[in-house]
Amino acid sequence: MRGKGYLIAITVVVAITAVYYRENILVMLSVLICWLFLIHYKKILLFPLLTLIVFSAYFFYVDTNNTTLLSGDETKFHGEIITSPINKNEKITFTIRNDMNEKLIAKLKDNKSLSIGEKCHIVGTLEKPLTSKNFYDFNYASYLYFQEIHWILHVNEIDCKRKPLSVLEKIKLLRSKGIERVKQSYPKGINGYVNALIFGEKSSIPKDEYQLYQQQGLSHLLAISGLHVGTLFGFIYYIFIRIGLTKEKTRSLLLFILPLYAIIAGSAPSVVRASSMAFFFLLFLRLRKRMLALDAISIACIITLIYDPYKVFHLGFQLSFIVSFFLICSTRIISRYQQRYKQLFVVTIIAQLASFPLVLYTNYEISIWSYFLNLLFIPVYSIVLLPLLFISFFIIEFQAVFHGLISFVEFVFSTLLQLLIMVESFSFGKIIFGKPPIFIVLTYYFTLLVGFYIWEKNEGLKDILKAFTLFMILCIGHWLFPYFDGSIEVTILDVGQGDAIVLKLPYQREVIVIDTGKAIVNKEGEEIYNAGKAVVNPFLKAKGIKRINKLILTHGDIDHIGGATAILNNFPVNKLLLPKTNIKDKISELTKAASKKGIEIIYATRGMRWHVKSGQFVILHPAKQNYYNDSNNQSIVLLSELGNKKWLFTGDIEKEAEEELTKVYKNMDVDVLKVAHHGSNTSSTLKFINETNPHVSVISVGRNNIYGHPHDDVLNRLRRNSGLVARTDRDGAITFIYKRGKWKIIKSLN
């Protein structure tokens, strides 16, 4: 099986994936068919088939035993801290293993000093982690499930005592102390990057800055991988040889250091993969045997998945192994190009193409600048930043030299960040595709394998371009696909205590966004949450929406306009509709930003209307003469007719505006009512509900909000007069889909 180890590794991945998706027949069959095609092509059947059976049984056992013994009613706990506590946003988070050997995520609102390995008595309450509150949202429950964690423990009281540490705990404690040392010694602006590059700890990198790296396809530089391991151990190898150690002794020392470094660097999949490959290469050299890179990566993959089969669902694992696999298989292509700069160009192309399907699956878009930025950033990180950071960490005590070195490093980081900010500000360069189904991801990889196979056999530029014809056709088809979707969709997103609604008409003839959710800042004035960034933008991109025809901001409250700037910065918007109001200070900055972008600003008043094929829209409120002094009653109220149903979107109007509407518009029957002001008792009067007579009522409201929304009286009125009451705090995002003459409702928390 020399050189064929990858077949076993792929079989292990297929076995785990097929068992996990055993209830999703389409995904399971897609994966198994691809595997059968590969095995048939290679004419090696028996050993892969045995591997498939064994690993399917193994993972089925692991997965069916991934359950909890806790009921959720427990309040007292005893266990050991098994991860380094992370202090962020005035909250300490760590993992504890209780006496039943079950892991819990613990959260503590305190500045208490805690460390790994401590035994703790805890009083607190358990909470089930939420699944995706929105379609295409990060699924926190699945993320924890893959770590075999089923509960979040909210700590009220904690008492911890130190105990003798194991060797592994001592290494992890050493890592924690190193992370803390970096935080105290390096400037605040770069200590997050230093910890990411030395210890694999990214939690201290400012969220906005990390997102910039992600959006430009550079986040791999902030995850310890082959680049970092190669740079560090190449440097150590050179030092050991220079001080007089033989190659044999140097290799033996590196075999000892590599596993330690993998633990100190956080044991992320990319670290484990790179360290394991280096370990096997050195071991075989020590034994005077030759090992193929393809076999080394295959063994690393298999060992990783034996230890933790859920790693196969970790994006870092997927990107690390897939990109490395493509690079290893492309060595003949790379070796054709003798000059270093040409090799860098080719390696970057291969890595970008290999990561392309997974990037689309998780980010829904690509940046055309990613390739060029990688060409610049990779040499800067590998030649300049990584060596200097490792050196600086070991000379912290030599303050004069340390500060001189760090000033230069800080300048480099700052320059790179400013470049990213500049590129991100460009009005072009992002291509939104939408989220591909898994079978499309697999098809992408099939076309890439065909392309690389032809590239390996041909050298001419025309032949290389022809090699990727299938890939390009698939890209174009994927990009165009949303324009062939003839459905109408109305989605009320879950943005907590706020509103954000997306209307998509057939073939994207019209896309309307009504309100954008809230933004939250901490005591220092730093934004810690923005619904536009966190919820609305990802949803629009996942749907393949590339332009917003109308952005309607019903009124100026922060829970309705907080995410607007983030949306304006990410999507071209044709028209911005605002209420005709005497309260303008809250939205003045938005109007300035919109004007700079050439967006038409319309102040909506009663009687304004527009229609497109499949939809009609009328503004019912506010009137031209607006006598209300509060922003809620100045909200835009929109009546629309979509798919033979009438929809009423009410913003935050209260009983005074509702009374006016019932006087102006008689027999205002609607099919779907977006309940005003999150179900507040100051809105949704019995008269208004009787006049609108909705069949379905939807309340956009935050879980456990401090206002007590929705009010019981409002719920009782709606239940007596409305056929169905849906609410985002319980149902998550709610989508109404009209297709082939029928409506259906989908809830993200079903």
XYZ file of C-alpha atoms in Angstrom:
750
model
C 0.000 0.000 0.000
C 3.046 2.303 -0.292
C 1.828 5.586 -1.743
C -1.777 4.399 -1.426
C -2.316 5.330 2.233
C -4.529 8.205 1.164
C -7.168 5.651 0.064
C -7.401 4.423 3.650
C -7.494 7.990 5.010
C -10.277 8.924 2.581
C -12.139 5.742 3.533
C -11.943 6.700 7.220
C -13.347 10.164 6.414
C -16.125 8.611 4.293
C -17.045 6.138 7.051
C -17.379 8.875 9.685
C -19.274 11.233 7.368
C -21.700 8.563 6.138
C -22.509 7.403 9.681
C -22.988 10.949 10.982
C -25.324 11.842 8.090
C -27.070 8.456 8.198
C -30.449 10.201 8.389
C -29.643 12.449 5.412
C -29.810 9.972 2.550
C -28.704 12.447 -0.145
C -25.505 13.421 1.655
C -24.711 9.850 2.673
C -25.197 8.514 -0.865
C -23.174 11.375 -2.418
C -20.217 10.593 -0.160
C -20.422 6.823 -0.670
C -20.753 7.105 -4.473
C -17.636 9.305 -4.637
C -15.778 6.741 -2.515
C -16.902 3.808 -4.695
C -15.823 5.676 -7.822
C -12.365 6.300 -6.345
C -11.893 2.725 -5.120
C -13.070 1.272 -8.448
C -10.722 3.601 -10.339
C -7.743 2.504 -8.226
C -8.784 -1.178 -8.386
C -8.025 -1.650 -4.684
C -11.109 -2.897 -2.875
C -10.576 -5.353 -0.015
C -8.568 -3.293 2.492
C -10.569 -0.055 1.977
C -13.802 -2.047 2.314
C -12.629 -3.570 5.613
C -11.575 -0.097 6.786
C -15.010 1.277 5.872
C -16.762 -1.419 7.900
C -14.461 -1.120 10.938
C -14.509 2.693 11.118
C -18.251 2.865 10.478
C -18.788 0.551 13.449
C -16.247 2.471 15.553
C -17.796 5.875 14.880
C -21.340 4.537 15.279
C -20.317 3.375 18.771
C -18.692 6.743 19.572
C -21.616 8.782 18.243
C -24.383 6.775 19.908
C -22.533 7.080 23.241
C -22.092 10.842 22.875
C -24.902 11.567 25.334
C -25.363 13.290 28.682
C -26.062 11.758 32.089
C -27.289 15.070 33.494
C -30.965 16.006 33.666
C -30.457 19.773 33.630
C -31.902 20.267 37.127
C -28.581 19.839 38.944
C -27.190 22.893 40.778
C -24.067 21.539 42.512
C -21.038 20.246 40.641
C -17.578 18.957 41.376
C -14.877 18.602 38.768
C -11.549 19.620 37.292
C -10.695 22.518 34.994
C -9.273 20.927 31.830
C -8.768 23.975 29.581
C -7.053 27.296 30.116
C -9.668 29.830 31.305
C -10.266 32.625 28.770
C -11.196 36.065 30.106
C -13.109 38.044 27.480
C -15.856 40.678 27.589
C -15.907 40.564 31.400
C -16.624 36.834 31.392
C -14.383 33.835 32.128
C -14.994 30.709 30.043
C -13.413 27.299 30.635
C -14.170 23.582 30.323
C -14.667 21.417 33.377
C -14.806 17.608 33.592
C -17.174 16.483 36.354
C -17.073 13.354 38.511
C -19.129 11.460 35.906
C -16.385 12.154 33.331
C -18.691 14.536 31.455
C -17.406 17.823 30.044
C -19.223 21.117 30.635
C -18.594 24.620 29.300
C -18.499 26.874 32.374
C -19.132 30.627 32.229
C -18.362 32.937 35.131
C -18.986 36.693 35.439
C -16.049 37.390 37.728
C -12.358 38.262 37.616
C -11.468 35.264 39.757
C -8.037 33.767 39.096
C -8.428 30.218 37.823
C -5.993 27.836 36.173
C -5.962 24.493 34.435
C -5.832 21.395 36.655
C -7.662 22.919 39.631
C -10.377 20.894 41.394
C -13.520 22.956 41.890
C -16.812 22.900 43.782
C -19.365 24.861 41.768
C -22.883 26.076 42.389
C -24.697 27.074 39.229
C -27.384 26.328 36.667
C -27.320 24.304 33.475
C -28.499 25.508 30.083
C -28.807 23.623 26.813
C -26.744 25.255 24.043
C -28.831 26.695 21.221
C -28.793 25.277 17.739
C -28.730 27.739 14.829
C -31.078 30.635 15.608
C -30.925 31.638 11.955
C -30.600 29.776 8.690
C -26.903 29.467 7.745
C -25.980 30.579 11.268
C -23.124 29.163 13.341
C -24.518 26.123 15.162
C -23.130 26.405 18.682
C -24.862 23.224 19.850
C -23.202 21.171 17.078
C -19.857 22.840 17.786
C -20.079 21.699 21.420
C -21.498 18.291 20.459
C -18.369 17.634 18.385
C -16.408 18.220 21.616
C -18.772 15.859 23.480
C -20.222 18.758 25.484
C -23.982 18.958 26.050
C -24.437 21.669 28.671
C -23.431 25.242 29.460
C -22.841 25.758 33.185
C -23.574 29.286 34.431
C -21.453 29.608 37.575
C -22.867 31.410 40.618
C -20.296 30.256 43.184
C -16.951 28.557 42.711
C -14.284 27.299 45.086
C -11.139 25.782 43.575
C -8.064 24.091 45.022
C -4.804 23.166 43.384
C -3.809 19.512 43.043
C -0.655 17.740 41.840
C -0.505 18.146 38.076
C 0.144 15.441 35.502
C 2.856 15.947 32.880
C 0.256 16.913 30.283
C -1.357 19.417 32.672
C 2.041 20.932 33.425
C 2.638 21.469 29.710
C -0.809 23.060 29.323
C -0.179 25.257 32.374
C 3.127 26.320 30.829
C 1.163 27.305 27.720
C -1.291 29.341 29.821
C 1.552 31.183 31.509
C 3.158 31.861 28.142
C -0.104 33.318 26.819
C -0.391 35.544 29.892
C 3.225 36.619 29.541
C 2.565 37.739 25.977
C -0.513 39.730 27.062
C 1.515 41.561 29.700
C 4.702 42.124 27.680
C 3.557 42.954 24.150
C 1.579 46.026 23.029
C -2.200 45.567 23.179
C -2.566 46.031 19.425
C -0.443 42.984 18.568
C -0.467 40.632 21.575
C -3.447 38.746 20.111
C -1.483 38.080 16.911
C 1.596 37.017 18.903
C -0.423 34.511 20.938
C -2.043 33.179 17.763
C 1.294 32.652 16.028
C 3.202 31.212 19.004
C 0.541 29.445 21.091
C -2.352 29.028 18.656
C -4.580 31.189 20.888
C -6.667 33.512 18.687
C -9.272 34.710 21.188
C -7.413 37.978 21.882
C -7.310 39.112 18.239
C -9.883 41.906 17.787
C -12.951 40.393 16.122
C -13.093 42.968 13.318
C -9.425 42.445 12.460
C -9.758 38.661 12.401
C -12.790 38.999 10.121
C -10.680 41.092 7.731
C -8.179 38.224 7.481
C -11.040 35.754 6.973
C -12.763 37.817 4.290
C -9.543 38.157 2.303
C -8.636 34.455 2.562
C -5.706 35.031 4.925
C -6.941 33.487 8.175
C -4.718 30.434 7.577
C -1.756 32.682 8.442
C -3.159 33.125 11.961
C -3.530 29.366 12.491
C -0.339 27.464 13.283
C 0.278 25.148 10.338
C 3.032 23.721 8.165
C 4.344 27.220 7.429
C 4.856 27.936 11.134
C 6.134 24.473 12.063
C 8.541 24.471 9.113
C 9.845 27.962 9.946
C 10.313 27.227 13.654
C 11.867 23.788 13.359
C 13.995 24.792 10.396
C 15.408 27.550 12.597
C 15.920 25.155 15.555
C 17.575 22.585 13.270
C 19.962 25.254 11.974
C 20.850 26.401 15.518
C 21.477 22.848 16.773
C 23.748 22.066 13.824
C 25.627 25.374 14.261
C 26.344 24.671 17.934
C 27.919 21.345 17.028
C 25.218 18.702 17.397
C 25.230 15.888 14.865
C 22.298 15.433 12.497
C 21.357 12.218 14.307
C 21.191 13.918 17.723
C 19.383 16.918 16.262
C 16.723 14.691 14.717
C 16.318 12.781 17.985
C 15.841 16.036 19.897
C 13.317 17.282 17.355
C 11.375 14.011 17.675
C 11.090 14.787 21.388
C 10.262 18.490 20.918
C 7.614 18.124 18.183
C 4.866 16.498 20.337
C 5.532 19.025 23.114
C 5.229 21.886 20.655
C 1.944 20.503 19.278
C 0.476 20.682 22.811
C 1.951 24.120 23.584
C 0.640 25.419 20.247
C -2.916 24.448 21.167
C -3.297 21.081 19.392
C -5.458 22.545 16.615
C -5.901 20.209 13.604
C -3.434 22.171 11.470
C -0.789 21.967 14.230
C -1.348 18.250 14.747
C -1.210 17.614 10.997
C 2.015 19.570 10.459
C 3.708 18.240 13.619
C 2.682 14.636 12.881
C 3.995 14.787 9.325
C 7.283 16.276 10.503
C 7.491 13.628 13.250
C 7.010 10.716 10.824
C 9.521 12.135 8.351
C 12.143 12.506 11.093
C 11.362 9.078 12.532
C 11.815 7.383 9.163
C 15.044 9.334 8.586
C 16.216 8.154 12.005
C 15.411 4.586 10.939
C 17.143 5.191 7.590
C 13.961 4.596 5.651
C 12.164 6.785 3.143
C 8.615 7.936 3.687
C 6.387 9.441 1.031
C 4.697 12.721 1.921
C 1.370 11.256 0.809
C 1.720 8.411 3.303
C 2.819 10.795 6.069
C -0.264 12.989 5.694
C -2.475 9.892 5.455
C -1.117 8.435 8.701
C -1.493 11.833 10.399
C -5.112 11.976 9.243
C -5.945 8.440 10.383
C -4.323 8.864 13.822
C -6.111 12.195 14.347
C -9.476 10.625 13.524
C -8.886 7.552 15.680
C -8.191 9.867 18.620
C -11.101 12.220 17.814
C -13.363 11.223 14.884
C -15.372 14.452 15.232
C -12.348 16.386 13.954
C -13.531 15.510 10.436
C -16.233 18.188 10.863
C -13.725 20.843 11.977
C -13.077 23.431 9.253
C -9.434 23.735 10.287
C -8.972 19.972 9.848
C -10.662 20.020 6.444
C -8.680 22.963 5.074
C -5.361 21.795 6.495
C -5.543 18.257 5.114
C -7.215 19.065 1.782
C -4.842 21.916 0.876
C -1.816 19.846 1.955
C -3.106 16.848 -0.024
C -3.450 18.936 -3.196
C 0.002 20.486 -2.732
C 1.627 17.076 -2.207
C -0.138 15.624 -5.252
C 0.997 18.626 -7.306
C 4.735 18.271 -6.665
C 5.383 17.429 -10.339
C 3.602 20.609 -11.392
C 5.474 22.740 -8.838
C 8.869 21.194 -9.708
C 8.534 22.383 -13.320
C 9.012 25.955 -12.188
C 12.607 26.462 -11.096
C 12.559 30.092 -9.980
C 11.396 30.662 -6.406
C 8.949 33.428 -7.305
C 7.293 31.199 -9.921
C 6.988 28.386 -7.393
C 5.361 30.815 -4.956
C 2.857 31.840 -7.653
C 2.007 28.213 -8.472
C 1.796 27.054 -4.836
C -0.527 29.973 -4.059
C -2.748 29.121 -7.047
C -2.968 25.464 -5.981
C -3.708 26.342 -2.344
C -6.356 28.897 -3.352
C -8.089 26.456 -5.702
C -7.934 23.614 -3.164
C -9.572 25.755 -0.478
C -12.095 27.389 -2.849
C -15.057 24.951 -2.364
C -14.721 24.934 1.430
C -14.362 28.723 1.562
C -17.576 29.037 -0.450
C -19.326 26.547 1.820
C -18.459 28.577 4.935
C -18.149 32.184 3.673
C -20.480 32.100 0.611
C -18.176 34.503 -1.257
C -14.589 34.921 -2.396
C -12.301 37.910 -2.683
C -10.481 38.416 -5.978
C -7.749 40.124 -3.950
C -7.076 36.979 -1.906
C -4.531 35.539 -4.342
C -2.477 38.742 -4.562
C -2.631 39.371 -0.815
C -1.413 35.825 -0.142
C 1.552 36.427 -2.454
C 2.512 39.380 -0.256
C 1.487 38.179 3.204
C 2.971 34.659 3.086
C 6.598 35.826 2.590
C 6.167 38.620 5.153
C 4.822 36.189 7.745
C 7.290 33.362 7.042
C 10.457 35.413 6.492
C 9.873 38.419 8.761
C 7.170 38.056 11.395
C 7.433 34.426 12.521
C 11.215 34.403 13.123
C 11.116 37.803 14.857
C 8.203 36.817 17.100
C 9.889 33.612 18.256
C 13.132 35.490 18.898
C 11.325 38.315 20.720
C 9.540 35.880 23.039
C 12.852 34.491 24.277
C 14.454 37.919 24.815
C 11.601 39.586 26.721
C 13.897 40.119 29.710
C 16.324 42.152 27.578
C 14.032 45.164 27.516
C 16.016 47.512 25.269
C 16.496 44.954 22.495
C 12.974 43.579 22.970
C 11.249 46.961 22.633
C 13.306 47.874 19.578
C 12.396 44.601 17.904
C 8.719 44.808 18.859
C 8.424 48.372 17.570
C 9.394 47.085 14.140
C 7.044 44.081 14.409
C 4.204 46.388 15.477
C 4.886 48.587 12.452
C 4.708 45.562 10.111
C 1.428 44.312 11.621
C -0.042 47.812 11.465
C 0.981 48.255 7.823
C -0.551 44.907 6.842
C -3.754 45.749 8.701
C -4.043 49.147 7.002
C -3.591 47.423 3.656
C -6.425 45.006 4.483
C -8.685 47.868 5.578
C -7.957 49.674 2.320
C -8.698 46.578 0.209
C -11.871 45.878 2.196
C -13.079 49.424 1.491
C -12.993 48.841 -2.275
C -16.478 48.788 -3.772
C -15.510 45.819 -5.935
C -13.548 42.622 -5.477
C -16.021 40.392 -3.617
C -17.884 37.738 -5.621
C -20.955 36.353 -3.840
C -21.932 32.818 -4.894
C -24.274 31.663 -2.142
C -23.917 28.534 -0.026
C -23.388 25.417 -2.176
C -25.028 22.089 -1.228
C -22.579 19.368 -0.207
C -22.936 17.524 -3.528
C -21.875 20.740 -5.328
C -18.828 20.975 -3.036
C -17.928 17.393 -4.000
C -18.471 18.258 -7.684
C -16.139 21.238 -7.316
C -13.425 18.923 -5.994
C -14.020 16.443 -8.803
C -13.543 19.195 -11.427
C -10.397 20.372 -9.619
C -8.924 16.858 -9.616
C -9.606 16.625 -13.359
C -8.015 20.036 -13.851
C -4.853 19.222 -11.900
C -4.520 15.869 -13.673
C -4.576 17.613 -17.084
C -2.234 20.369 -15.830
C 0.260 17.718 -14.759
C 0.258 16.271 -18.295
C 0.481 19.623 -20.122
C 2.636 22.725 -19.826
C 1.120 25.226 -22.248
C -0.993 28.053 -20.847
C -3.876 27.245 -23.213
C -3.870 23.601 -22.110
C -3.828 24.633 -18.450
C -6.790 26.965 -18.986
C -8.657 24.194 -20.816
C -7.932 21.870 -17.894
C -10.112 23.971 -15.621
C -12.967 24.505 -18.093
C -15.310 22.229 -16.129
C -14.417 24.047 -12.923
C -15.143 27.447 -14.501
C -18.476 26.256 -15.935
C -19.479 25.052 -12.464
C -18.445 28.405 -10.931
C -20.525 30.354 -13.458
C -23.513 28.045 -12.973
C -23.242 28.366 -9.195
C -23.041 32.173 -9.410
C -26.085 32.348 -11.723
C -28.191 29.781 -9.854
C -30.021 32.256 -7.517
C -31.350 34.076 -10.590
C -33.173 30.878 -11.620
C -34.971 30.557 -8.278
C -38.619 31.408 -8.972
C -39.797 31.307 -5.352
C -40.940 34.192 -3.155
C -39.324 34.214 0.280
C -40.122 36.345 3.320
C -37.733 35.785 6.227
C -38.029 37.283 9.695
C -34.510 36.882 11.060
C -33.739 36.256 14.718
C -31.718 39.316 15.752
C -32.738 39.185 19.401
C -34.615 42.232 20.664
C -34.885 43.974 17.303
C -36.172 43.622 13.751
C -34.602 42.432 10.497
C -36.741 41.150 7.632
C -35.711 40.056 4.126
C -38.105 39.882 1.166
C -36.882 38.102 -1.966
C -39.054 38.042 -5.065
C -38.737 35.493 -7.918
C -35.414 35.496 -9.778
C -34.237 38.286 -7.446
C -36.237 40.862 -9.400
C -36.595 42.699 -6.104
C -34.788 42.249 -2.792
C -36.031 44.338 0.123
C -34.495 44.480 3.596
C -36.697 45.957 6.332
C -34.618 47.013 9.362
C -31.231 45.614 10.282
C -31.225 44.630 13.954
C -29.189 46.086 16.778
C -25.607 46.958 17.616
C -24.154 46.580 21.124
C -21.086 48.360 22.515
C -19.198 47.657 25.744
C -18.110 50.120 28.430
C -15.060 51.102 26.384
C -17.265 51.979 23.426
C -16.106 48.967 21.410
C -18.743 47.232 19.328
C -19.163 43.675 20.603
C -22.199 42.713 18.514
C -23.712 43.941 15.277
C -26.750 42.149 13.856
C -25.942 43.423 10.376
C -22.532 41.745 10.450
C -23.485 38.673 12.456
C -26.902 37.799 11.011
C -28.191 39.839 8.061
C -25.053 39.913 5.887
C -24.318 36.164 6.190
C -27.962 35.336 5.419
C -28.019 37.512 2.289
C -24.698 36.103 1.070
C -25.746 32.501 1.739
C -28.861 33.091 -0.392
C -26.641 34.367 -3.214
C -28.123 37.880 -2.971
C -25.756 40.351 -4.595
C -27.783 43.581 -4.533
C -30.464 45.129 -2.320
C -33.077 47.066 -4.260
C -34.560 48.772 -1.215
C -33.310 49.074 2.352
C -36.207 50.249 4.519
C -35.399 51.554 7.993
C -38.759 51.871 9.726
C -37.475 54.305 12.382
C -34.309 55.419 14.109
C -34.129 53.150 17.180
C -30.823 51.295 17.492
C -32.526 47.868 17.565
C -33.765 48.575 14.027
C -30.882 50.498 12.417
C -27.849 49.190 14.359
C -26.718 46.883 11.549
C -27.433 49.280 8.673
C -23.880 50.580 8.202
C -22.532 47.022 8.013
C -25.042 46.241 5.258
C -24.318 49.444 3.314
C -20.605 48.564 3.437
C -21.166 45.050 2.075
C -23.922 45.335 -0.530
C -24.816 47.755 -3.298
C -28.141 49.352 -2.341
C -30.343 51.122 -4.884
C -32.678 52.995 -2.545
C -32.774 53.806 1.164
C -36.271 54.449 2.547
C -36.583 56.413 5.782
C -39.649 57.725 7.621
C -40.671 61.339 7.043
C -39.961 62.422 10.602
C -38.846 65.346 12.717
C -36.448 63.066 14.609
C -33.372 62.927 12.388
C -30.350 62.925 14.689
C -30.319 59.127 15.066
C -30.098 58.436 11.338
C -28.123 61.457 10.121
C -24.866 59.471 9.935
C -26.581 56.790 7.867
C -27.921 59.308 5.373
C -24.441 60.819 4.998
C -22.908 57.368 4.389
C -25.644 56.503 1.890
C -25.210 59.809 0.033
C -21.467 59.191 -0.336
C -22.246 55.836 -1.944
C -24.685 57.415 -4.393
C -27.725 55.699 -2.869
C -31.064 57.366 -3.547
C -32.646 58.450 -0.243
C -36.444 58.490 -0.096
C -38.484 59.793 2.819
C -41.491 57.501 2.842
C -44.991 58.856 3.443
C -48.511 57.493 3.242
C -49.683 56.640 -0.261
C -46.285 55.925 -1.822
C -46.455 52.706 -3.800
C -44.485 50.585 -6.227
C -44.969 47.264 -7.897
C -42.840 44.677 -9.594
C -43.843 41.427 -11.216
C -45.149 39.148 -8.421
C -45.389 41.928 -5.835
C -47.121 45.186 -4.870
C -46.124 47.532 -2.051
C -47.870 50.493 -0.386
C -46.673 52.776 2.425
C -49.528 53.217 4.943
C -47.679 55.292 7.547
C -46.420 57.905 8.468
C -48.643 60.598 6.978
C -47.117 63.656 5.318
C -48.220 65.719 8.307
C -46.670 63.739 11.149
C -47.764 64.907 14.606
C -46.099 62.202 16.697
C -43.162 63.138 18.919
C -41.876 59.620 19.586
C -39.922 57.625 17.017
C -41.990 54.444 17.443
C -45.189 56.059 16.167
C -43.267 57.556 13.252
C -42.352 54.058 12.006
C -42.853 53.151 8.376
C -45.773 50.737 7.969
C -45.629 48.715 4.747
C -48.471 46.735 3.183
C -47.420 44.259 0.511
C -49.138 41.692 -1.655
C -46.966 38.674 -2.377
C -48.062 35.299 -3.687
C -51.782 36.069 -3.258
C -51.206 36.935 0.405
C -51.318 40.320 2.117
C -48.495 41.200 4.498
C -48.380 44.052 6.994
C -45.012 45.165 8.378
C -45.592 47.538 11.282
C -42.202 48.595 12.664
C -42.666 49.715 16.287
C -45.947 51.626 15.993
C -47.990 51.899 19.175
C -51.706 52.209 19.879
C -51.921 55.861 18.740
C -50.617 55.088 15.250
C -52.670 51.886 15.143
C -55.786 53.932 15.944
C -54.984 56.312 13.092
C -54.499 53.428 10.651
C -57.844 51.856 11.553
C -59.558 55.193 10.881
C -57.868 55.761 7.523
C -58.026 52.170 6.240
C -61.237 50.224 6.763
C -61.403 46.425 6.446
C -57.629 46.157 6.486
C -57.614 42.349 6.374
C -54.137 40.815 6.059
C -52.862 37.266 5.931
C -49.587 37.806 7.801
C -48.978 40.477 10.448
C -45.537 41.418 11.717
C -46.585 42.324 15.258
C -45.564 45.845 16.250
C -42.922 46.689 18.869
C -41.896 43.100 19.686
C -45.278 42.290 21.272
C -45.321 45.231 23.678
C -48.607 45.920 25.472
C -48.456 49.503 24.171
C -49.212 48.082 20.712
C -51.458 45.421 19.157
C -54.750 46.692 20.546
C -57.791 44.467 20.234
C -59.333 46.889 17.737
C -56.237 46.823 15.523
C -56.049 43.028 15.590
C -59.748 42.764 14.766
C -59.343 45.198 11.860
C -56.293 43.447 10.412
C -57.666 39.960 11.188
C -54.341 38.140 10.513
C -54.179 34.410 9.828
C -50.533 34.349 10.952
C -48.835 36.729 13.410
C -45.055 36.935 13.739
C -43.281 38.518 16.715
C -39.603 39.472 16.434
C -38.388 39.415 20.030
C -35.295 38.571 22.097
C -35.051 35.630 24.472
C -35.526 36.508 28.147
C -35.546 40.228 27.333
C -35.722 42.732 30.190
C -38.936 44.305 28.834
C -41.070 41.216 29.292
C -41.924 41.096 25.579
C -44.136 39.669 24.234
C -46.761 40.698 26.780
C -49.246 38.027 27.880
C -52.208 40.264 27.032
C -50.931 40.697 23.468
C -50.397 36.947 23.091
C -53.925 36.253 24.328
C -55.412 38.770 21.875
C -53.462 37.274 18.991
C -54.347 33.691 19.885
C -58.029 34.531 20.010
C -57.964 36.285 16.640
C -55.002 34.781 14.742
C -54.629 31.235 13.498
C -50.907 30.952 14.237
C -48.500 32.961 16.391
C -44.805 32.521 15.576
C -42.039 34.200 17.593
C -38.319 34.387 16.994
C -37.367 33.845 20.645
C -38.806 30.317 20.430
C -38.818 29.488 16.733
C -35.634 31.265 15.630
C -35.713 32.724 12.129
C -38.989 32.168 10.294
C -39.177 31.862 6.499
C -42.333 31.860 4.384
C -41.720 30.285 0.953
C -44.127 30.538 -1.987
C -43.431 27.973 -4.688
C -45.650 26.322 -7.300
C -48.713 28.124 -5.967
C -48.277 27.015 -2.336
C -46.923 28.636 0.832
C -44.948 26.802 3.480
C -43.347 27.963 6.730
C -39.876 26.892 7.871
C -38.515 27.655 11.342
C -34.793 27.451 12.081
C -35.372 26.031 15.581
C -37.790 23.307 14.477
